[in-house]
Coordinates of C-alpha atoms and ligand atoms in Angstrom, one line a residue:
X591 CA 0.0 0.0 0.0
X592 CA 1.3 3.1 -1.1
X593 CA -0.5 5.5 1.1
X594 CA 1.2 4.1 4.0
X595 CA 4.2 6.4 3.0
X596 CA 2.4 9.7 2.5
X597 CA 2.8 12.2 5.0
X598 CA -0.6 13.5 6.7
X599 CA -1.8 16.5 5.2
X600 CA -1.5 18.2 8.7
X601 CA 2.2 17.7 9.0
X602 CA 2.5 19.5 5.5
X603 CA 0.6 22.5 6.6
X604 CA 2.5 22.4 9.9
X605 CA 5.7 22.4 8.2
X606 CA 4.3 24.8 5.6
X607 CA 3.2 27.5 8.7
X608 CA 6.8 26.7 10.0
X609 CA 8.5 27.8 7.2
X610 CA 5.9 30.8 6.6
X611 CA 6.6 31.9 10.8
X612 CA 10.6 31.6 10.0
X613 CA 10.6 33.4 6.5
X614 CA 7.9 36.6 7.4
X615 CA 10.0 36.8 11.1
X616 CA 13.1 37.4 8.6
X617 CA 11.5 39.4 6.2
X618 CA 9.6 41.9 8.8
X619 CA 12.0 42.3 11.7
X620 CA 9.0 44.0 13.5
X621 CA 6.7 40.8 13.4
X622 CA 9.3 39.1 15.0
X623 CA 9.3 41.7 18.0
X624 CA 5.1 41.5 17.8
X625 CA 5.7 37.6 18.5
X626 CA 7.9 38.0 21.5
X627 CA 5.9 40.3 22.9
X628 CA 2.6 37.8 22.5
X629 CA 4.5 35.0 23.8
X630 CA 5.8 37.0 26.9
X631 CA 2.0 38.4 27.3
X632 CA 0.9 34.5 27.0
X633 CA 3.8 33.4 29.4
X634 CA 2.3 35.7 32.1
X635 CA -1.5 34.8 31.3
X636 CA -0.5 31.5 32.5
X637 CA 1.4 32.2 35.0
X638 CA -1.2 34.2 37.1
X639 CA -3.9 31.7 36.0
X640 CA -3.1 27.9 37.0
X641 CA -6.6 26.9 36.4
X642 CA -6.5 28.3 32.7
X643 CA -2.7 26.7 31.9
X644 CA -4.3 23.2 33.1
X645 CA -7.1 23.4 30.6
X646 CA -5.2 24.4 27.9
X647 CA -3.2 21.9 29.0
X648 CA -5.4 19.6 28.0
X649 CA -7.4 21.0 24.9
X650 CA -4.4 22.6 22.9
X651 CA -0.2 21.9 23.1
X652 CA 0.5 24.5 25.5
X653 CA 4.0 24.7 24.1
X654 CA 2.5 26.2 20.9
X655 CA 0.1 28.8 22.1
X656 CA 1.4 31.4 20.4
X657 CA 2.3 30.1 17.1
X658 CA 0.2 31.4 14.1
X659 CA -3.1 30.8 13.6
X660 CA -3.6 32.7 10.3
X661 CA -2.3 34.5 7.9
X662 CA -3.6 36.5 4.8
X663 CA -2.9 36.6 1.1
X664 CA -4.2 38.9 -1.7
X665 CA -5.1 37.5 -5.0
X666 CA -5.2 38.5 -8.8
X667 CA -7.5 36.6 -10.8
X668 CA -9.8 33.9 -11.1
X669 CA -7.2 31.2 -12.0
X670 CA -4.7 32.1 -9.5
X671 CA -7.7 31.8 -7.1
X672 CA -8.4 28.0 -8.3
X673 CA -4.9 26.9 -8.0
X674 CA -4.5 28.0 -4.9
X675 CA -7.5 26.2 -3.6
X676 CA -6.3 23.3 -4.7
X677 CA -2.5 24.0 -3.6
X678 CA -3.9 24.2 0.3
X679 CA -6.0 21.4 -0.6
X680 CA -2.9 19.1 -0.2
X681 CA -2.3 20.6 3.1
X682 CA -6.0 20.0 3.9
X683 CA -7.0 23.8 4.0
X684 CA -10.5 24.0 2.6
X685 CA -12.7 27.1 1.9
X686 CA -15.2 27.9 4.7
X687 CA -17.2 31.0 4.7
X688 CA -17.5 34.0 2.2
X689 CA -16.9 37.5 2.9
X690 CA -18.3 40.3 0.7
X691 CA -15.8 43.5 1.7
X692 CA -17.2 45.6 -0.6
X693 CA -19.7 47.2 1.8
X694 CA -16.6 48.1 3.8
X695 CA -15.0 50.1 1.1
X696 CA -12.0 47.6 -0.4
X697 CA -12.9 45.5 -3.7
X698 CA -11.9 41.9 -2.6
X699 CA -14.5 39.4 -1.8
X700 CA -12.9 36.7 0.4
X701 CA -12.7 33.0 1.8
X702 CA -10.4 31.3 4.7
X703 CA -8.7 28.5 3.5
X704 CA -8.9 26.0 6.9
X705 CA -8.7 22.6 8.4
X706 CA -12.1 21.4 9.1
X707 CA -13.1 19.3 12.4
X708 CA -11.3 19.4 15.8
X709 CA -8.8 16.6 15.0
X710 CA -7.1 18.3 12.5
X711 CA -7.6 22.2 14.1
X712 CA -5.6 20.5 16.7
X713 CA -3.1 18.6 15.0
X714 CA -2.2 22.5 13.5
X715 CA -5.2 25.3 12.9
X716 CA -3.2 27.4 10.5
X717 CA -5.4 29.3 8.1
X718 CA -5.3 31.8 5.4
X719 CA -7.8 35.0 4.5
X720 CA -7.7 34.7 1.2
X721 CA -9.3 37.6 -1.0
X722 CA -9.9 38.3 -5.1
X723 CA -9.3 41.3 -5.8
X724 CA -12.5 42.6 -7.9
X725 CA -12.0 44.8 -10.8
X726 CA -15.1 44.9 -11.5
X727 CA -15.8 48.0 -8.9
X728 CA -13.3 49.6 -10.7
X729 CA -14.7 52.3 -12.6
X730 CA -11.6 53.2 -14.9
X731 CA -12.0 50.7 -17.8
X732 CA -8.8 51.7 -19.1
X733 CA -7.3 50.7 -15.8
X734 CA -8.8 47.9 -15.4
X735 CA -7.8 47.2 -18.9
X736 CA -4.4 47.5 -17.9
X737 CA -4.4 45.7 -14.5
X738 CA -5.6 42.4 -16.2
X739 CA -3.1 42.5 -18.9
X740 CA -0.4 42.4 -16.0
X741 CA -2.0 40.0 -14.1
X742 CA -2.1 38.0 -16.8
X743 CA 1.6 37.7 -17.4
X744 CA 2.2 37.0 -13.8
X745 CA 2.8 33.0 -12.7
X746 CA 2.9 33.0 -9.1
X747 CA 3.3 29.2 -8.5
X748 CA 6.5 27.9 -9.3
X749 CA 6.5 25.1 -12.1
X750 CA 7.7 23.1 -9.3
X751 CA 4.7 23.4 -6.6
X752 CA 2.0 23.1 -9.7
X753 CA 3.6 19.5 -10.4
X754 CA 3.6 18.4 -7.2
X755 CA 0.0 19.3 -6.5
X756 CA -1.2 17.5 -9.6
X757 CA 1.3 14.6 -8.3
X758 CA -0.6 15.0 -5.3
X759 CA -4.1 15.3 -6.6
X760 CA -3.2 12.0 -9.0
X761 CA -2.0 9.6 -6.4
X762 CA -4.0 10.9 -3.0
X763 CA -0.9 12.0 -1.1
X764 CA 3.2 13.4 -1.2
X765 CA 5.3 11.2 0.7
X766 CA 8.3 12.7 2.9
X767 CA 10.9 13.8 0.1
X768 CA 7.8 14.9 -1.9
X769 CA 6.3 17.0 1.1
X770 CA 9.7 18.5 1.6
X771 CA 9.9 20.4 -1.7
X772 CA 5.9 20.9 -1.6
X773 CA 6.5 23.4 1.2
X774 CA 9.8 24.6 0.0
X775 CA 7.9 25.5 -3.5
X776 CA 5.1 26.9 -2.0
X777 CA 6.8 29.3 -0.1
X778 CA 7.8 31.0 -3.4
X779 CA 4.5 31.9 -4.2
X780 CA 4.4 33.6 -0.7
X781 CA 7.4 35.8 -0.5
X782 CA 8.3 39.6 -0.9
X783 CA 9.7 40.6 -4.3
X784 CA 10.9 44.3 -3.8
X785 CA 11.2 45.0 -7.5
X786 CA 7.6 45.8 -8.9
X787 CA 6.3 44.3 -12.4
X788 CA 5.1 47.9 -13.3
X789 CA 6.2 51.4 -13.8
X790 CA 6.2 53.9 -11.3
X791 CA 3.9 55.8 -13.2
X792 CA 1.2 52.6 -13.5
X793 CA 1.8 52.1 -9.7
X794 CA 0.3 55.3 -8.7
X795 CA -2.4 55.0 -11.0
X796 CA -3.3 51.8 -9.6
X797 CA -2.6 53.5 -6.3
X798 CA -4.5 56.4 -6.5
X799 CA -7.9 54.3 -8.0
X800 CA -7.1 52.4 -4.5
X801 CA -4.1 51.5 -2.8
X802 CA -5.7 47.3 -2.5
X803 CA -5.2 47.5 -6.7
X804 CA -1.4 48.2 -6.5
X805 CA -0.7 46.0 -3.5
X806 CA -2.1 43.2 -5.9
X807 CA -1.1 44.1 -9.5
X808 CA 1.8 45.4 -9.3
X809 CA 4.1 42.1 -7.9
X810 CA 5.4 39.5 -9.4
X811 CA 3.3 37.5 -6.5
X812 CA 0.6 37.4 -3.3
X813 CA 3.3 38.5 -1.0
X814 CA 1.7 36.9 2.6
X815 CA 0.9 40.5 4.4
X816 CA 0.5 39.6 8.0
X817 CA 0.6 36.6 10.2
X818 CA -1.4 36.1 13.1
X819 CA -0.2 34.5 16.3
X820 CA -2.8 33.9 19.1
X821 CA -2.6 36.0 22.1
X822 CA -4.6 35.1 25.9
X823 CA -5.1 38.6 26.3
X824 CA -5.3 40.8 23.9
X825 CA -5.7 44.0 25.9
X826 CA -2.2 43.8 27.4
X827 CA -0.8 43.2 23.9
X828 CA -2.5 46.3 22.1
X829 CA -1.5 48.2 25.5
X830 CA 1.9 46.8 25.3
X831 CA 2.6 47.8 21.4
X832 CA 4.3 51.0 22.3
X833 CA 7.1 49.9 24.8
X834 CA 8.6 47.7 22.3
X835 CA 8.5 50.6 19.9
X836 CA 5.7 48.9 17.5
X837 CA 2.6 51.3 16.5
X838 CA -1.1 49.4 17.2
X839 CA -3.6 50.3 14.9
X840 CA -6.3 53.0 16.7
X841 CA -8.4 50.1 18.4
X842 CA -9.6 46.5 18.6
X843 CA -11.7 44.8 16.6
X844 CA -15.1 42.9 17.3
X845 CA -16.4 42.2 20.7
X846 CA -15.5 44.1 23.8
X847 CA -13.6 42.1 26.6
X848 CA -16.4 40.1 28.3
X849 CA -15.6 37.2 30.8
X850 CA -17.2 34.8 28.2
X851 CA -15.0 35.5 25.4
X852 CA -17.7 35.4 21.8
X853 CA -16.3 35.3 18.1
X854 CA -13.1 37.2 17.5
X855 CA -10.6 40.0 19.0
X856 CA -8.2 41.4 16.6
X857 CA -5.8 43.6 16.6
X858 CA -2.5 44.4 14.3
X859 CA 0.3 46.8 14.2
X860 CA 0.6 49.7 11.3
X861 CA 2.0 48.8 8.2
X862 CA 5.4 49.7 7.2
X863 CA 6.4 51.5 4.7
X864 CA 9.0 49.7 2.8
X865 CA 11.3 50.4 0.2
X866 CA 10.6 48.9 -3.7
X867 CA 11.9 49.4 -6.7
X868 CA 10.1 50.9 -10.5
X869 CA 11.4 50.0 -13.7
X870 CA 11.9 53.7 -15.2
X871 CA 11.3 54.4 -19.0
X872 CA 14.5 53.9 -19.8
X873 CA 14.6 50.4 -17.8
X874 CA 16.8 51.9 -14.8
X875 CA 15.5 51.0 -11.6
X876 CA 14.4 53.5 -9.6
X877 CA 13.6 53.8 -5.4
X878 CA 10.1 54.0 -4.5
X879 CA 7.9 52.7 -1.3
X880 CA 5.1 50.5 -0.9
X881 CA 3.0 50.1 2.4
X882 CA 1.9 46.6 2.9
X883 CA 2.9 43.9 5.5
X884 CA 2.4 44.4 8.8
X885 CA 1.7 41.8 12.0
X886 CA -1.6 41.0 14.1
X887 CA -2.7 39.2 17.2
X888 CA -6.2 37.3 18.0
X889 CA -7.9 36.1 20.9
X890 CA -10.9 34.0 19.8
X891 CA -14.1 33.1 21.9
X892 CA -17.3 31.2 21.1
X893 CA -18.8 30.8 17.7
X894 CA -22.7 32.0 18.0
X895 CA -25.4 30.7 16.3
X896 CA -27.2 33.1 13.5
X897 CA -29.4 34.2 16.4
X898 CA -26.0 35.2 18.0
X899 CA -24.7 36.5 15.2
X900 CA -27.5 39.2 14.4
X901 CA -27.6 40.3 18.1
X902 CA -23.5 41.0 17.8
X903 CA -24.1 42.8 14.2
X904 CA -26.8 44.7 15.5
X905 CA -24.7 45.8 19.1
X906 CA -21.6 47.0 17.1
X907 CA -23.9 48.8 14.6
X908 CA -25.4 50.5 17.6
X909 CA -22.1 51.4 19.0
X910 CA -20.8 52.2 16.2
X911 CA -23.6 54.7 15.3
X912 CA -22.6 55.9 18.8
X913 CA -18.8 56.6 18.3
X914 CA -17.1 55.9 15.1
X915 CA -13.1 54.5 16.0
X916 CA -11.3 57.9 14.1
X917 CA -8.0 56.4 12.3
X918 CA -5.7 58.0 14.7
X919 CA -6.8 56.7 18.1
X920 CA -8.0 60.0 19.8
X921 CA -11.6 58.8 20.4
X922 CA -10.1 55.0 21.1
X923 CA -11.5 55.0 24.8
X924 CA -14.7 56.6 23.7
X925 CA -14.8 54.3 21.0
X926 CA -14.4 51.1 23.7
X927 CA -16.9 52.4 26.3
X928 CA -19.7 52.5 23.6
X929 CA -18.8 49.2 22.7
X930 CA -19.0 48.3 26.2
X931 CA -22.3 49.8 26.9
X932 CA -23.9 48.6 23.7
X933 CA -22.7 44.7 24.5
X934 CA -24.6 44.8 28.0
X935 CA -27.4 43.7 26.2
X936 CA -25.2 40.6 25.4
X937 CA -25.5 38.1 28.1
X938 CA -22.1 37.1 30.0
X939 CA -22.4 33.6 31.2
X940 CA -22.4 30.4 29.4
X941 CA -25.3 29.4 30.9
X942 CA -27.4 32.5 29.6
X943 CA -25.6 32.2 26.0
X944 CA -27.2 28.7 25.5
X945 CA -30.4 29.6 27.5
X946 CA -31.0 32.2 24.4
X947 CA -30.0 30.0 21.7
X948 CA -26.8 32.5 20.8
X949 CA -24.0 30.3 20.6
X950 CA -22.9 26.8 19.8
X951 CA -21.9 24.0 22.6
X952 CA -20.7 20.5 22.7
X953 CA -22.2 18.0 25.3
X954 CA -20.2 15.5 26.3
X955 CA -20.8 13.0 29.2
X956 CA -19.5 13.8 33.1
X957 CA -17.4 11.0 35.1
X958 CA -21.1 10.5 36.6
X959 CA -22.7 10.4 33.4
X960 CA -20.1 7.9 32.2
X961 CA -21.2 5.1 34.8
X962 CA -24.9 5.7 34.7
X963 CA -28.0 4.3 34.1
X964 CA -28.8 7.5 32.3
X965 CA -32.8 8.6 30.7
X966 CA -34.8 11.9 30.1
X967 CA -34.3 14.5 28.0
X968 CA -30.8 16.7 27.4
X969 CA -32.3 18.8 29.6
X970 CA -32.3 16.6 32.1
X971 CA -29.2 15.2 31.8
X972 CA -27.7 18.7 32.1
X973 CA -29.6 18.9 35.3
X974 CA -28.9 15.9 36.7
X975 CA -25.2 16.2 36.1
X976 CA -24.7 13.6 33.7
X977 CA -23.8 15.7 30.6
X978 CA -21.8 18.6 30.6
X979 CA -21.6 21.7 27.5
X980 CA -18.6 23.5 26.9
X981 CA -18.7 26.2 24.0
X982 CA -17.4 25.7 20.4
X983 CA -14.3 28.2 18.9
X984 CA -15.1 30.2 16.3
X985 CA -12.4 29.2 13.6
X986 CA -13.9 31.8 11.2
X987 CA -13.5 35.6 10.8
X988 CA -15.7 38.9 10.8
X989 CA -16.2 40.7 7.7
X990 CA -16.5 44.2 9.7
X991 CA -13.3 43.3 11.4
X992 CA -11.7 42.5 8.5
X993 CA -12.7 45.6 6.7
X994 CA -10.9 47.2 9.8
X995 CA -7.8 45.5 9.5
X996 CA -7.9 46.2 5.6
X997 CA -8.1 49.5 6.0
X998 CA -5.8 50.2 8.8
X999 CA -3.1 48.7 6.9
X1000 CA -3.9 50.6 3.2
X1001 CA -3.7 53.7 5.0
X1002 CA -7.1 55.1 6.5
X1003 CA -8.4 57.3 3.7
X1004 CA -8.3 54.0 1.5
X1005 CA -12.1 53.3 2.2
X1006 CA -14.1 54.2 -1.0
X1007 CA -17.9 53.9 -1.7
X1008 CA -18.9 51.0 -3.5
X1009 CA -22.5 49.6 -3.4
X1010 CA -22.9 46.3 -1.4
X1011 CA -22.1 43.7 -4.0
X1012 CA -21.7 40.3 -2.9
X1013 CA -21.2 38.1 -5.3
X1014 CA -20.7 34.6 -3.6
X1015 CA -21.5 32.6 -7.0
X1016 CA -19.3 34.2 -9.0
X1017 CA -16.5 33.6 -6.5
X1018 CA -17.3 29.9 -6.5
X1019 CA -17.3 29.7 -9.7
X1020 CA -13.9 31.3 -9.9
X1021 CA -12.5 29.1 -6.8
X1022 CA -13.7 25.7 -9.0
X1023 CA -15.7 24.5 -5.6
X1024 CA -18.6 26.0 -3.3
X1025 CA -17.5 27.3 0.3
X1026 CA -18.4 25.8 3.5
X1027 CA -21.2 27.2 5.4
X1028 CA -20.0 27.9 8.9
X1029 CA -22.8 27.9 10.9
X1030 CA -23.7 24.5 9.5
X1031 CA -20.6 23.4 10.1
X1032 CA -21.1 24.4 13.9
X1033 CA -24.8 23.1 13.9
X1034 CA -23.6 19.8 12.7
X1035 CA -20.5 19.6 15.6
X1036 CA -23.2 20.5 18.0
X1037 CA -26.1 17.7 16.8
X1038 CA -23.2 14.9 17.1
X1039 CA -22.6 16.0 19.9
X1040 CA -25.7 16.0 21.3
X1041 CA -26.8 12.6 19.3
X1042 CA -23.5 10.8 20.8
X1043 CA -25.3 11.8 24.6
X1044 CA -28.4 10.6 23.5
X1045 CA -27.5 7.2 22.2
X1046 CA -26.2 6.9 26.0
X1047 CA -29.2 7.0 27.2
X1048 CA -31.6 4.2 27.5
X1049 CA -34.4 3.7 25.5
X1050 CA -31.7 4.3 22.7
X1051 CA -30.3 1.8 20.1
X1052 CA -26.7 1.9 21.1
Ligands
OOG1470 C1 -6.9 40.5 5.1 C2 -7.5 41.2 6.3 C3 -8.5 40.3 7.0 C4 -8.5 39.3 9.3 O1 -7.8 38.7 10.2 O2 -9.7 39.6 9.4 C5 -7.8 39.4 8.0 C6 -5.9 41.4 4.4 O3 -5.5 42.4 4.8 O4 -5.5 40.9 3.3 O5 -6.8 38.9 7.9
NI1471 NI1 -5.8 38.6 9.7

């Protein structure tokens, strides 16, 4: 049996976020600085909080809680989208969820390329944001015009890393030598080139229509811009930025700091502006600067049902109707007690989170449950002691929050006005495959769960 010899899909992407960690922590000095601040923030968390470091202890590898969980890419066009989908398809990174940023102000519609069920989010949850850049709410046909010519000339996969996907995709795995030079390939597609495929003069026309277009035209690839280790408090990090002479962006984004943690809290630093070089008309290159990577932290909390979902939509809108977050900070405390205020209506214990249907759980039997005649209902059970719920992780992202991120890092007057747009078909059929709905990928974690109780319990076929 061949397959004996391939390595597991989740070793490649653990090797692959490996190499991504090392080479970005090379490339952006600063990043490297953001990481030892998390894992000194993370160090302390535990420290002060024995009853946290034991269940983490036990639900993730303590000795990698602050490694990435995700990082983000920008893409070009429909086919580079395809390939790549099938690229993190070997390191088994599938689409879940589709965000329409257009609303927000930056033409990309996006997808996060995952691992899908606990055993594999375990084994390594690396993921990538991964956006299309959409011409199509470009008004300047001319520009546009010219934008898809150079994208068309671009290969961003080496020759290497396209034939040992379809080598992959042909025989159901890479083994070892094979995975090696996968991720070594790979990487290519990933890394900085500081010598642009345009003209000055084409840059800042694709800069000026909007700074997304020349951060995605004008390279020779989809340059990862940020990677994103996972912090256990988030607030110290943002608060710690300065010290170690990094700049945070203005404020936080989603939720406010709750002692039931819900969805996601992000939070990056600025940008940096970093030095490129433009092909002149007479083919000398010439210094210019491009503002693009940067480095971000998350702290995630529970994923909540669409009942959930609408109450947190409908609380930021409130706050944010309240107190707009201005670019450069000064209303940032304003900003986070308007949050605060609006998210009282958002109840704070597990117990009332479940009792309004807002958020997802497993149940899983207790010791007691485990050696008992058990009947009734969940309810019951609950009651009884016999079956315990503990909340489910969101593994997804917030389109608002992502907008912020966006835009903090294109420099704040990047927003622009385009008309809501999503335009989830057509980005399937440019990705080749549909998405994965996440809430019914939470619904269905939760039903099993509920269903593997049940068949406990007399009365039940077991
Ligand atoms: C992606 C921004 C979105 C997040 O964490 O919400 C994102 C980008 O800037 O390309 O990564
Ligand atoms: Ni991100």
């Amino acid at each position: 049996m061949t397959e004996k010899t391939f390595v597991q899909n989740d070793a490649i992407r653990s090797a692959f976020s490996a190499a991504m960690s090392a080479m970005y922590r090379a490339e952006v000095p600063a990043y490297g600085t953001l990481m030892d601040l998390v894992a000194e923030v993370n160090a302390h968390v535990l420290a002060a909080e024995p009853a946290l470091a034991e269940r983490l202890t036990e639900t993730d590898a303590l000795e990698r809680i602050s490694q990435e969980r995700h990082g983000a890419i920008r893409l070009g066009t429909p086919a580079e989208l395809s390939m790549m989908r099938r690229v993190f398809a070997v390191m088994g990174m599938f689409p879940v969820g589709y965000y329409d940023l257009s609303t927000a102000g930056v033409p990309v519609h996006s997808t996060a390329f995952r691992p899908v069920g606990a055993a594999a989010l375990s084994r390594n949850p690396f993921r990538v944001f991964t956006s299309l850049l959409r011409l199509d709410l470009i008004d300047d046909a001319e520009l546009r015009a010219e934008a898809e010519r150079v994208l068309s000339t671009r290969a961003i996969f080496t020759p290497g890393a396209v034939a040992l996907t379809e080598k992959a995709e042909a025989e159901g795995g890479l083994n070892a030598e094979d995975a090696d030079a996968f991720v070594e390939a790979v990487l290519e597609t990933f890394r900085w080139h500081d010598k642009a495929i345009v003209d000055a003069g084409l840059y800042k026309r694709l800069h000026d229509a909007h700074r997304l277009m020349a951060d995605v035209v004008s390279f020779k690839g989809p340059h990862i811009n940020h990677l994103t280790p996972r912090t256990l408090d988030i607030d110290a990090v943002q608060a710690r930025m300065p010290e170690k002479g990094i700049a945070p962006k203005a404020v936080i984004e989603g939720p406010p700091t709750r002692a039931c943690p819900i969805l996601l809290r992000q939070t990056s630093f600025k940008a940096l502006d970093e030095p490129v070089s433009f092909k002149d008309e007479n083919g000398n290159w010439v210094t210019g600067s491009h503002t693009a990577r940067f480095g971000e932290i998350e702290q995630r909390g529970i994923a909540l049902t669409p009942k959930g979902r609408a109450l947190y939509d409908a609380l930021l809108d409130q706050s944010r109707k309240h107190v707009r977050p201005a670019a450069d900070g000064s209303n940032a405390a304003a900003y986070e007690q308007a949050l605060a205020d609006a998210f009282e209506a958002f109840p704070d214990s597990w117990d009332g989170i479940r009792a309004q249907g807002l958020g997802y759980f497993t149940y899983s039997l207790t010791d007691a449950g485990r050696g008992a005649e058990m009947s009734g209902d969940l309810e019951t059970l609950l009651r009884d002691g016999l079956v315990r719920f503990d909340p489910i992780v969101y593994e997804d992202f917030l389109p608002v929050s992502a907008a912020g991120i966006f835009q903090s890092n294109l420099g704040n007057a990047a927003a622009q006005d385009f008309s809501a747009s999503p335009s989830q078909q057509q980005f399937e059929a440019d990705l080749g495959q549909a998405v994965l709905n996440e809430f019914d990928h939470y619904a269905a974690i939760e039903a099993a769960s509920i269903a593997a109780c049940m068949s406990a319990t007399s009365g039940q076929a077991t």
